[in-house]
Short mmCIF file of N, CA and C in Angstrom, two decimals:
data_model
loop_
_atom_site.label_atom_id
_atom_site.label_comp_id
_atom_site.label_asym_id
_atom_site.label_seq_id
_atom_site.Cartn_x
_atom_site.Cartn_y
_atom_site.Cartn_z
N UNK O 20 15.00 -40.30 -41.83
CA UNK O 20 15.60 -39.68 -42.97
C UNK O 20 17.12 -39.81 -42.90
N UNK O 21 17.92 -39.31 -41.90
CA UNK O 21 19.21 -39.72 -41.74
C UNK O 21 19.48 -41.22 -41.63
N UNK O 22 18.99 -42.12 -41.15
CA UNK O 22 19.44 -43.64 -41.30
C UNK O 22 19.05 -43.92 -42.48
N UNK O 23 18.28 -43.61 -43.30
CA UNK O 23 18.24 -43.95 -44.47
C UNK O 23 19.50 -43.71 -45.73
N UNK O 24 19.79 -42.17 -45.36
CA UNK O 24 21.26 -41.92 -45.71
C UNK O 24 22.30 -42.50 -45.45
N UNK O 25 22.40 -42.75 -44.49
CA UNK O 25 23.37 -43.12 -43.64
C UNK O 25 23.45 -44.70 -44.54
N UNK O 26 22.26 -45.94 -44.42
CA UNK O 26 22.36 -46.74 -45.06
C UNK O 26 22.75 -47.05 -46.50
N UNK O 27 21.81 -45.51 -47.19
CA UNK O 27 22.15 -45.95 -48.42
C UNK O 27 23.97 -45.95 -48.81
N UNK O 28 24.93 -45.24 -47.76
CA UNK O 28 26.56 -45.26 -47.93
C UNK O 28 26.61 -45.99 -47.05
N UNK O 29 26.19 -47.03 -46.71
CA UNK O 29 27.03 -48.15 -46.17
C UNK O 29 27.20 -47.66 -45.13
N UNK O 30 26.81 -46.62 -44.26
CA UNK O 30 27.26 -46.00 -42.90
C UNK O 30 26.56 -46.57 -41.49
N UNK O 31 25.32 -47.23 -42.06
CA UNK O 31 24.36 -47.51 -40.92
C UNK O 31 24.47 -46.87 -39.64
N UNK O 32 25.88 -48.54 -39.24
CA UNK O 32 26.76 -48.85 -38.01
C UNK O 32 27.66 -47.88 -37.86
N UNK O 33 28.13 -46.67 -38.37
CA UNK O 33 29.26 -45.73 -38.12
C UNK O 33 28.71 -45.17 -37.65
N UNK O 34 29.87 -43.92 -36.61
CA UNK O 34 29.79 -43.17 -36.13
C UNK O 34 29.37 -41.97 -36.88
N UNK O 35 29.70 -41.77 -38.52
CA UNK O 35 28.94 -40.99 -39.05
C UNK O 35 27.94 -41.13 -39.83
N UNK O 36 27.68 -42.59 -39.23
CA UNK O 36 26.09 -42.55 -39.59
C UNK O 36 24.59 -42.29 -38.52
N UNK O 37 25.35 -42.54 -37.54
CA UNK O 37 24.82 -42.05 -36.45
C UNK O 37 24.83 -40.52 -36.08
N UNK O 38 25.62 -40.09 -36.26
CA UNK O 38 26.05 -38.21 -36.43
C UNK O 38 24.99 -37.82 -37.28
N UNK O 39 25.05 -38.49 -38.63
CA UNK O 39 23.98 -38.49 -39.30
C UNK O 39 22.77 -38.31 -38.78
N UNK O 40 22.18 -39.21 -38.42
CA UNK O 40 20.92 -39.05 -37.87
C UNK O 40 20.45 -38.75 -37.14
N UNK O 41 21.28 -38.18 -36.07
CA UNK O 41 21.40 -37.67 -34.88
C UNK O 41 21.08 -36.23 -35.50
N UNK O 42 21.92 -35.77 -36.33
CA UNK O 42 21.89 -33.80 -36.59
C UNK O 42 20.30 -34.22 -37.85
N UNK O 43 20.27 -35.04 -38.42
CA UNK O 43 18.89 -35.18 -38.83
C UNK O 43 17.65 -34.78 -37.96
N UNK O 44 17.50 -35.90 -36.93
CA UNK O 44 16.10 -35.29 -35.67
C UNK O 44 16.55 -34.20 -35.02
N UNK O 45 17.84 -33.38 -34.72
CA UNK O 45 18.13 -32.16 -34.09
C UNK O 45 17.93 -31.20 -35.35
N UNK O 46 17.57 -31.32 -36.94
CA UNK O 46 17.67 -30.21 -37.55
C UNK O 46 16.19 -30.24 -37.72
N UNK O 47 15.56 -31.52 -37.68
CA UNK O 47 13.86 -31.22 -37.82
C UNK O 47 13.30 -30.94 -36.69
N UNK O 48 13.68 -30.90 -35.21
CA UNK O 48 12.98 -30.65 -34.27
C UNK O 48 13.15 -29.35 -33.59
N UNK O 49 14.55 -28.60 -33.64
CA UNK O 49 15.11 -27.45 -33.47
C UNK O 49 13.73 -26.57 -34.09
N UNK O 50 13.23 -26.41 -35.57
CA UNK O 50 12.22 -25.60 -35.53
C UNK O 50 11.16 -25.51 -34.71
N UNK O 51 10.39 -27.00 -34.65
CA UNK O 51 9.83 -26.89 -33.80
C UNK O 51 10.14 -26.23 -32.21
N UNK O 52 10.87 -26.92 -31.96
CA UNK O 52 11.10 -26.88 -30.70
C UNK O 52 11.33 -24.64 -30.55
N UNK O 53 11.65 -24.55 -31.65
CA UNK O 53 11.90 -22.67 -31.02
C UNK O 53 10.82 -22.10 -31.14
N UNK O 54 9.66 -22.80 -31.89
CA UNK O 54 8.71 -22.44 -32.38
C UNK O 54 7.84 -22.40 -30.62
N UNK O 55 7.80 -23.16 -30.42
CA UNK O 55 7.34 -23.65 -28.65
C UNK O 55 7.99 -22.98 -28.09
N UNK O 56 9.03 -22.48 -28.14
CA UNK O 56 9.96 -21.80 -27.02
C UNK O 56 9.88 -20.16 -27.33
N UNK O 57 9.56 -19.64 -28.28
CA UNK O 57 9.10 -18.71 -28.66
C UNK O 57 8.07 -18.15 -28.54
N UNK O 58 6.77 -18.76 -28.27
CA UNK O 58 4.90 -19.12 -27.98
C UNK O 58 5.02 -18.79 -26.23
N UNK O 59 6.17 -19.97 -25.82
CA UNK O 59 5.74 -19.93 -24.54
C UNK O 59 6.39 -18.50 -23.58
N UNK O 60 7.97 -18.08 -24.39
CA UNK O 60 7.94 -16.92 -23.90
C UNK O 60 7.20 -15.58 -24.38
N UNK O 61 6.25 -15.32 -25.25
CA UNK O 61 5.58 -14.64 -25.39
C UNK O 61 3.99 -15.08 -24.45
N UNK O 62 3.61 -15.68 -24.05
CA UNK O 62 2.62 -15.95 -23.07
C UNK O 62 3.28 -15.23 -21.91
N UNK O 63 4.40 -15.72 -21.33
CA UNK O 63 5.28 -15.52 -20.09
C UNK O 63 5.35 -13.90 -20.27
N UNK O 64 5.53 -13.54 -21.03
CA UNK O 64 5.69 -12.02 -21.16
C UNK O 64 4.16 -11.19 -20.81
N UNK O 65 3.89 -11.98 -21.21
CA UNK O 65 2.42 -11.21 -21.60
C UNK O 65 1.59 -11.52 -20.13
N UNK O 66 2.36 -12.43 -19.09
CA UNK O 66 1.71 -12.75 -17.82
C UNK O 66 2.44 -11.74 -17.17
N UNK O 67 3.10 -11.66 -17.49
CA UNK O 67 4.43 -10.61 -15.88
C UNK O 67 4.04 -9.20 -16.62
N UNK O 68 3.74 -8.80 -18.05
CA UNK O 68 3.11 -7.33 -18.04
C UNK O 68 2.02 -7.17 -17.54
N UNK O 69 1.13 -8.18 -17.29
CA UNK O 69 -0.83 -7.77 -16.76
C UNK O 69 -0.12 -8.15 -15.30
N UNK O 70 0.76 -9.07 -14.66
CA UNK O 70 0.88 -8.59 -13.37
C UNK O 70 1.45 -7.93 -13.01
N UNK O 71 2.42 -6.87 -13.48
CA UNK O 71 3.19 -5.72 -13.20
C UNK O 71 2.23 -4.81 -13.75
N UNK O 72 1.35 -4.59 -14.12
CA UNK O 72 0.25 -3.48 -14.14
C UNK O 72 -0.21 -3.80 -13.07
N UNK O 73 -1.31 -5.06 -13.04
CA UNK O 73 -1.94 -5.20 -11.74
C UNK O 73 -1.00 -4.64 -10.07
N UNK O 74 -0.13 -5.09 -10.21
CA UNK O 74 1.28 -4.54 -8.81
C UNK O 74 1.12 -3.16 -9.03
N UNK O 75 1.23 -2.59 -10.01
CA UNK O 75 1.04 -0.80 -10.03
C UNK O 75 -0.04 0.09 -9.88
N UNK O 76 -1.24 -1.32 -10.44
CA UNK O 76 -2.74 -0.23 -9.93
C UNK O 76 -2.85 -0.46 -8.64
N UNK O 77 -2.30 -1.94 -7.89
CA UNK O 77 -3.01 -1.94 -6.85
C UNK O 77 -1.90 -1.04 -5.83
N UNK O 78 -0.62 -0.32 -6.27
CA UNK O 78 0.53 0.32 -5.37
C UNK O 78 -0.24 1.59 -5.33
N UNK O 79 -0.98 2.18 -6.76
CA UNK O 79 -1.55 3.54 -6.99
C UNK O 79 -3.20 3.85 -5.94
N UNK O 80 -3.24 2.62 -6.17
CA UNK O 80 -4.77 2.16 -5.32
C UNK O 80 -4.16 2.46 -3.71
N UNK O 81 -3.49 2.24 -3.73
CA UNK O 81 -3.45 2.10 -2.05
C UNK O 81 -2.21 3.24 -2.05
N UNK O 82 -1.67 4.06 -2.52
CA UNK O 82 -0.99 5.61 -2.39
C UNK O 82 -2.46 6.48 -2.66
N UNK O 83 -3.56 6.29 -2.99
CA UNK O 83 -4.68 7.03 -3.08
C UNK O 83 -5.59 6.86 -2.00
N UNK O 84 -5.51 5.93 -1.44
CA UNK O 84 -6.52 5.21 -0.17
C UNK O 84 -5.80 6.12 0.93
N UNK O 85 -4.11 6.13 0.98
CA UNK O 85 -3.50 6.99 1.81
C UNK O 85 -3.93 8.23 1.98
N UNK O 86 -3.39 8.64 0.94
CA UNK O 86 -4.46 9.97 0.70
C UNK O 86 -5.02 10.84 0.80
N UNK O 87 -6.37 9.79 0.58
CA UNK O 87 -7.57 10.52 1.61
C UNK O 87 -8.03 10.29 2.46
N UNK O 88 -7.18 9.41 3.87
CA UNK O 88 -7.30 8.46 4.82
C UNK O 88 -6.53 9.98 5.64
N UNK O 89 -5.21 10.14 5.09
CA UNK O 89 -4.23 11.67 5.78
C UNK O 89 -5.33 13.05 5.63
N UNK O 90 -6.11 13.16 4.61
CA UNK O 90 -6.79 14.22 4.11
C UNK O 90 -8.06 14.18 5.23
N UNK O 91 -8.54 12.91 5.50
CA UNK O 91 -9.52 13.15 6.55
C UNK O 91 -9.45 12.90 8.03
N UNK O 92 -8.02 13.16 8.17
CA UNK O 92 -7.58 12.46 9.65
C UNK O 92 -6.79 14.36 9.65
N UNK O 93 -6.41 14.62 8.62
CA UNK O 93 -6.15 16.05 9.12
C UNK O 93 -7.22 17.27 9.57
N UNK O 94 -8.20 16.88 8.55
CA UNK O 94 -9.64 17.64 8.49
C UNK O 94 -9.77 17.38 10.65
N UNK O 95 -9.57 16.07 10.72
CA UNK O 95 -10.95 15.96 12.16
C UNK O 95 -9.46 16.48 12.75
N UNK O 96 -8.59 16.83 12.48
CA UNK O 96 -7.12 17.34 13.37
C UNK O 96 -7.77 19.10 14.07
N UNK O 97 -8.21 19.11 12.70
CA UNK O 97 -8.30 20.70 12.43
C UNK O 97 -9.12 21.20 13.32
N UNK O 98 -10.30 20.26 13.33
CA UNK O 98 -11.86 20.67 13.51
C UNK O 98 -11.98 20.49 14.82
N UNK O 99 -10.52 19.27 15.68
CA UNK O 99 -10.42 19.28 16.82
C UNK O 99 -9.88 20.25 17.55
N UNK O 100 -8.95 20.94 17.08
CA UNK O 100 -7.69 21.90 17.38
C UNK O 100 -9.22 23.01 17.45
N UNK O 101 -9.52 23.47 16.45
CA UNK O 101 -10.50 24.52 16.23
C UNK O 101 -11.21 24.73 17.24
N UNK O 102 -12.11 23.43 17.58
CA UNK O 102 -13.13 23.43 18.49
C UNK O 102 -12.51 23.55 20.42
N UNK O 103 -11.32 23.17 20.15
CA UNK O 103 -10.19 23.49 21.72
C UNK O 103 -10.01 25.12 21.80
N UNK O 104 -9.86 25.62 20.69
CA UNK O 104 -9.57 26.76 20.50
C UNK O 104 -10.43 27.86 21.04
N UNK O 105 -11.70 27.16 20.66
CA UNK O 105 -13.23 27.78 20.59
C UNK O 105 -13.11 28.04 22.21
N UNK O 106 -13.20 26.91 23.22
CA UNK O 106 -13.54 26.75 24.28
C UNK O 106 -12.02 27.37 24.92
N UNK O 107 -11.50 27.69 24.91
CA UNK O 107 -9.88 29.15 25.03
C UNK O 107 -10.58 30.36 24.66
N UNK O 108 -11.22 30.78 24.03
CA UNK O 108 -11.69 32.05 23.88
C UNK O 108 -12.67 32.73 24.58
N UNK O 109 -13.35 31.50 25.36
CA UNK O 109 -14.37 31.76 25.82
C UNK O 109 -14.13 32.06 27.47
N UNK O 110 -14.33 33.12 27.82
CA UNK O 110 -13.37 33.17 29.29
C UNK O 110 -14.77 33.05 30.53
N UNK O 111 -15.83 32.83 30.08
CA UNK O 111 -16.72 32.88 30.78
C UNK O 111 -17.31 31.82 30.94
N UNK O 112 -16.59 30.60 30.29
CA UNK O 112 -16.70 28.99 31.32
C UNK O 112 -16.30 28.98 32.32
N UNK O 113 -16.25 28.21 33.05
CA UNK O 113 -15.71 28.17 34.53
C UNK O 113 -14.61 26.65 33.98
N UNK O 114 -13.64 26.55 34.78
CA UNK O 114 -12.57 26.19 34.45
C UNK O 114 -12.71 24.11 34.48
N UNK O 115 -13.58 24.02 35.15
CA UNK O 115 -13.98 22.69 35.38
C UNK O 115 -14.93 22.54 33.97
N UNK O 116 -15.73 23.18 33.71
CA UNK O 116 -16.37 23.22 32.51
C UNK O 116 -15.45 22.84 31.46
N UNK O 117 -14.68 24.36 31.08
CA UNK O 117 -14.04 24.09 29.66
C UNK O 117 -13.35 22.57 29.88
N UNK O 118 -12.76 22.22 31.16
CA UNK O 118 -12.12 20.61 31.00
C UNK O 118 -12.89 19.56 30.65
N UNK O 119 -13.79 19.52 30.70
CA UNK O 119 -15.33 18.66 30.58
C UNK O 119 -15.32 18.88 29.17
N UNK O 120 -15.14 19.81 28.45
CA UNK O 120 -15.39 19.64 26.75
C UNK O 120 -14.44 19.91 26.31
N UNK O 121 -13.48 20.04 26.55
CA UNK O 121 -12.11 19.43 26.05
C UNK O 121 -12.04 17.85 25.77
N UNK O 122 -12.50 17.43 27.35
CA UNK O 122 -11.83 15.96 26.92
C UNK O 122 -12.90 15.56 26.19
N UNK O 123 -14.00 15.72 26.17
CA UNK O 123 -15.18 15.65 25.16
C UNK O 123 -14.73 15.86 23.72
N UNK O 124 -14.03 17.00 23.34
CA UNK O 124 -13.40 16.93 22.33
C UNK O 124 -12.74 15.96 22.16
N UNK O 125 -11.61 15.79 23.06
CA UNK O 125 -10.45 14.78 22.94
C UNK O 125 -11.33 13.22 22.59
N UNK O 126 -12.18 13.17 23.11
CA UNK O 126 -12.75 11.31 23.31
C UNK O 126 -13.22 11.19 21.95
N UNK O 127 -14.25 12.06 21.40
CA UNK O 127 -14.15 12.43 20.25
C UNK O 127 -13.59 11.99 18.92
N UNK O 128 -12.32 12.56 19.46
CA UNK O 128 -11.63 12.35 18.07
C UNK O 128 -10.68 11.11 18.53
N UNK O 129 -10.89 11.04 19.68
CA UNK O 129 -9.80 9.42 19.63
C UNK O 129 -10.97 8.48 19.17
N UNK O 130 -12.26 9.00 19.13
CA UNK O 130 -12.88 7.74 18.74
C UNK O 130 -13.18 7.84 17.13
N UNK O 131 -12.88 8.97 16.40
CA UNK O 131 -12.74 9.24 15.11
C UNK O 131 -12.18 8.39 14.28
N UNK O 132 -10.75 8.74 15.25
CA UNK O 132 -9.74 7.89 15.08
C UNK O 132 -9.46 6.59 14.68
N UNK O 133 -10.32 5.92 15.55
CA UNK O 133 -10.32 4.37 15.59
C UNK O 133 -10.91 4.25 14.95
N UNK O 134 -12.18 4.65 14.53
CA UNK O 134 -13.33 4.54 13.07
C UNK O 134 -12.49 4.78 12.06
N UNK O 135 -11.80 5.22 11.67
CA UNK O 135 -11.04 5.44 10.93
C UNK O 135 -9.67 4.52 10.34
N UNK O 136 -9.09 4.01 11.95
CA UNK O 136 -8.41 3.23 11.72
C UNK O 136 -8.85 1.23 11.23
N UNK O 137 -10.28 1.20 11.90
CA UNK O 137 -11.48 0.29 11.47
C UNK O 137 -11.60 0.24 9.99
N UNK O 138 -11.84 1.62 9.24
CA UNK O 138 -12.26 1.59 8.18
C UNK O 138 -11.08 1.77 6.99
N UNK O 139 -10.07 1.71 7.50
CA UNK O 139 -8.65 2.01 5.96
C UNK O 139 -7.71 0.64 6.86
N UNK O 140 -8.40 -0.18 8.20
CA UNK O 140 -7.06 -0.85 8.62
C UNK O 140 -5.66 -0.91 8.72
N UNK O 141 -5.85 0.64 9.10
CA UNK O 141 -4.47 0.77 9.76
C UNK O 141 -4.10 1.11 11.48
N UNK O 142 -2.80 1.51 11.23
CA UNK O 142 -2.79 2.01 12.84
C UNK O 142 -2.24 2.91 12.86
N UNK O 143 -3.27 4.29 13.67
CA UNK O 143 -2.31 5.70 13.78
C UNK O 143 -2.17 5.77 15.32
N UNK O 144 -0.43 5.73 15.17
CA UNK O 144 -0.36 6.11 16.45
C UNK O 144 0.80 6.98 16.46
N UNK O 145 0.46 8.29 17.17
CA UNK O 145 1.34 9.59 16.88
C UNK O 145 1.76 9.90 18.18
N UNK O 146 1.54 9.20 19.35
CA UNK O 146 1.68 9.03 20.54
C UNK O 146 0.27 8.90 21.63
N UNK O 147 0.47 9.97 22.60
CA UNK O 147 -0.98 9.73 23.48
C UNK O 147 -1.43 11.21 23.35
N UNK O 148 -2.95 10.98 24.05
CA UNK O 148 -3.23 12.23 24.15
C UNK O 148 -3.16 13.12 25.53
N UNK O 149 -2.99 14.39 25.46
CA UNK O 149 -2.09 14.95 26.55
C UNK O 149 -2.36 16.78 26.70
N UNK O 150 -3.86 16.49 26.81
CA UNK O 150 -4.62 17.88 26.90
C UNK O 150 -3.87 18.85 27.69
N UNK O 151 -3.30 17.73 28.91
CA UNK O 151 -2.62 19.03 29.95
C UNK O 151 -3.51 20.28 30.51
N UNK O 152 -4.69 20.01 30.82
CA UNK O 152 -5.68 21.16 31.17
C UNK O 152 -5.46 21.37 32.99
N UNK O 153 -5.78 22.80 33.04
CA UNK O 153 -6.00 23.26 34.56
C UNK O 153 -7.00 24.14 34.66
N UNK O 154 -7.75 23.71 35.84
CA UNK O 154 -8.07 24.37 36.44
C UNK O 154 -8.86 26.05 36.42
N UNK O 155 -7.06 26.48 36.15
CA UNK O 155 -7.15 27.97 36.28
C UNK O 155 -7.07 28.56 35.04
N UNK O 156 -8.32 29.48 34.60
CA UNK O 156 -8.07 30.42 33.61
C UNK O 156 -6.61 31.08 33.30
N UNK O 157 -5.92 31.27 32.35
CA UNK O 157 -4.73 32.17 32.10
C UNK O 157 -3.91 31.35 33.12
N UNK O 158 -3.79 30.64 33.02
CA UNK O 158 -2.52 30.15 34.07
C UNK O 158 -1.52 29.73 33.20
N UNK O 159 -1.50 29.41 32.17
CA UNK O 159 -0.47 29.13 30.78
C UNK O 159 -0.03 30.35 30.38
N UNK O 160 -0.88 31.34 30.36
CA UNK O 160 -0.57 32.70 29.83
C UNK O 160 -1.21 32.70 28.46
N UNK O 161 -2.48 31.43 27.96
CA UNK O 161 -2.70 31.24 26.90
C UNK O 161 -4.21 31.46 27.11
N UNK O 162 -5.14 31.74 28.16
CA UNK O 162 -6.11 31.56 28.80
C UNK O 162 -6.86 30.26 28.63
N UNK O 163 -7.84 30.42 29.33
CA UNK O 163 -8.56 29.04 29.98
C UNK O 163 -7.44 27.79 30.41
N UNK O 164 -7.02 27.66 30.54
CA UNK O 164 -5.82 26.99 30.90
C UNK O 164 -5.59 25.63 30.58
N UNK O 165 -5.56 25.94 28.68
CA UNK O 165 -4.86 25.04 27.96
C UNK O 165 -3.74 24.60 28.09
N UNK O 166 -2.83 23.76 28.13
CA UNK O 166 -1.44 23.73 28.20
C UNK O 166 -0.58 23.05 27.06
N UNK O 167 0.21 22.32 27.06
CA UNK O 167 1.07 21.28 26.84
C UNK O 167 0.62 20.86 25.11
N UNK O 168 -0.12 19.94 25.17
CA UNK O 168 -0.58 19.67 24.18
C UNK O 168 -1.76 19.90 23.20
N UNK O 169 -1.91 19.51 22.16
CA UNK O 169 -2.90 20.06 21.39
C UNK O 169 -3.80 19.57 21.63
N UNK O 170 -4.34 18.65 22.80
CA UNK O 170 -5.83 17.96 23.11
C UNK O 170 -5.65 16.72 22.27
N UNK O 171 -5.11 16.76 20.66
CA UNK O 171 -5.33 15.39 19.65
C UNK O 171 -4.03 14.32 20.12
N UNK O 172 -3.89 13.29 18.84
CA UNK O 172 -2.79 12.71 19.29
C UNK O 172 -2.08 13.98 18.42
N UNK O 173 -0.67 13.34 18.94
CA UNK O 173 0.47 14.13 18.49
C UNK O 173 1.68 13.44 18.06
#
């Protein structure tokens, strides 16, 4: 369409006949061309919103997996502490005894633990465990002679 112009004034060979036809295929292809560039950033948009949802269910997914991973690692905290507690009240074990189900407790829940850490694949480690038991009834001043630590990790 522009070289045709361009020819019909004698311009063919000029520089503004070439200008000519030059802003000719840049004024018919420019639509197109925004038309494509417009399509393709609305696809592009429409990919980075379903994967920035997907990034947020799966951030919400796994702040919920936390959760109840903390919710049932506190529960067997409790139920461990509780059951240490149990065997402290009881002053009519003999002192080798209550240590025998302590660490029974303790093995317990370290093996809770690891089922636990098996099943959400993580790693809890809050240090060691560190019953600190003796012997002697009331020798802590706490009876049965709990000491130091809470029997769990810590």
């Amino acid at each position: 369409m522009g070289t045709r112009s361009a020819n019909r004034r004698g311009l063919m060979n000029s520089s503004m006949g070439i200008g000519a036809a030059h802003n000719a295929v840049l004024g018919a292809a420019t639509p197109i061309a925004s038309q494509e560039a417009q399509q393709v950033a609305t696809k592009n948009l429409a990919f980075m919103e379903g994967k920035n949802q997907r990034d947020i269910n799966t951030a919400n997914l796994a702040a919920a997996e936390r959760e109840r991973q903390l919710a049932a690692l506190t529960n067997l905290v409790t139920n461990s502490q509780s059951s240490i507690a149990g065997t402290l009240q009881n002053h009519e074990i003999p002192g080798a005894t209550r240590a025998a189900v302590q660490q029974s407790i303790n093995d317990q829940t370290a093996a809770a633990i690891a089922a636990m850490e098996r099943l959400y694949g993580t790693r809890i480690n809050w240090g060691t465990l560190n019953p600190a038991i003796t012997s002697q009834p009331g020798a802590l001043g706490i009876g049965g002679g709990y000491g130091a630590g809470t029997g769990v990790r810590v």
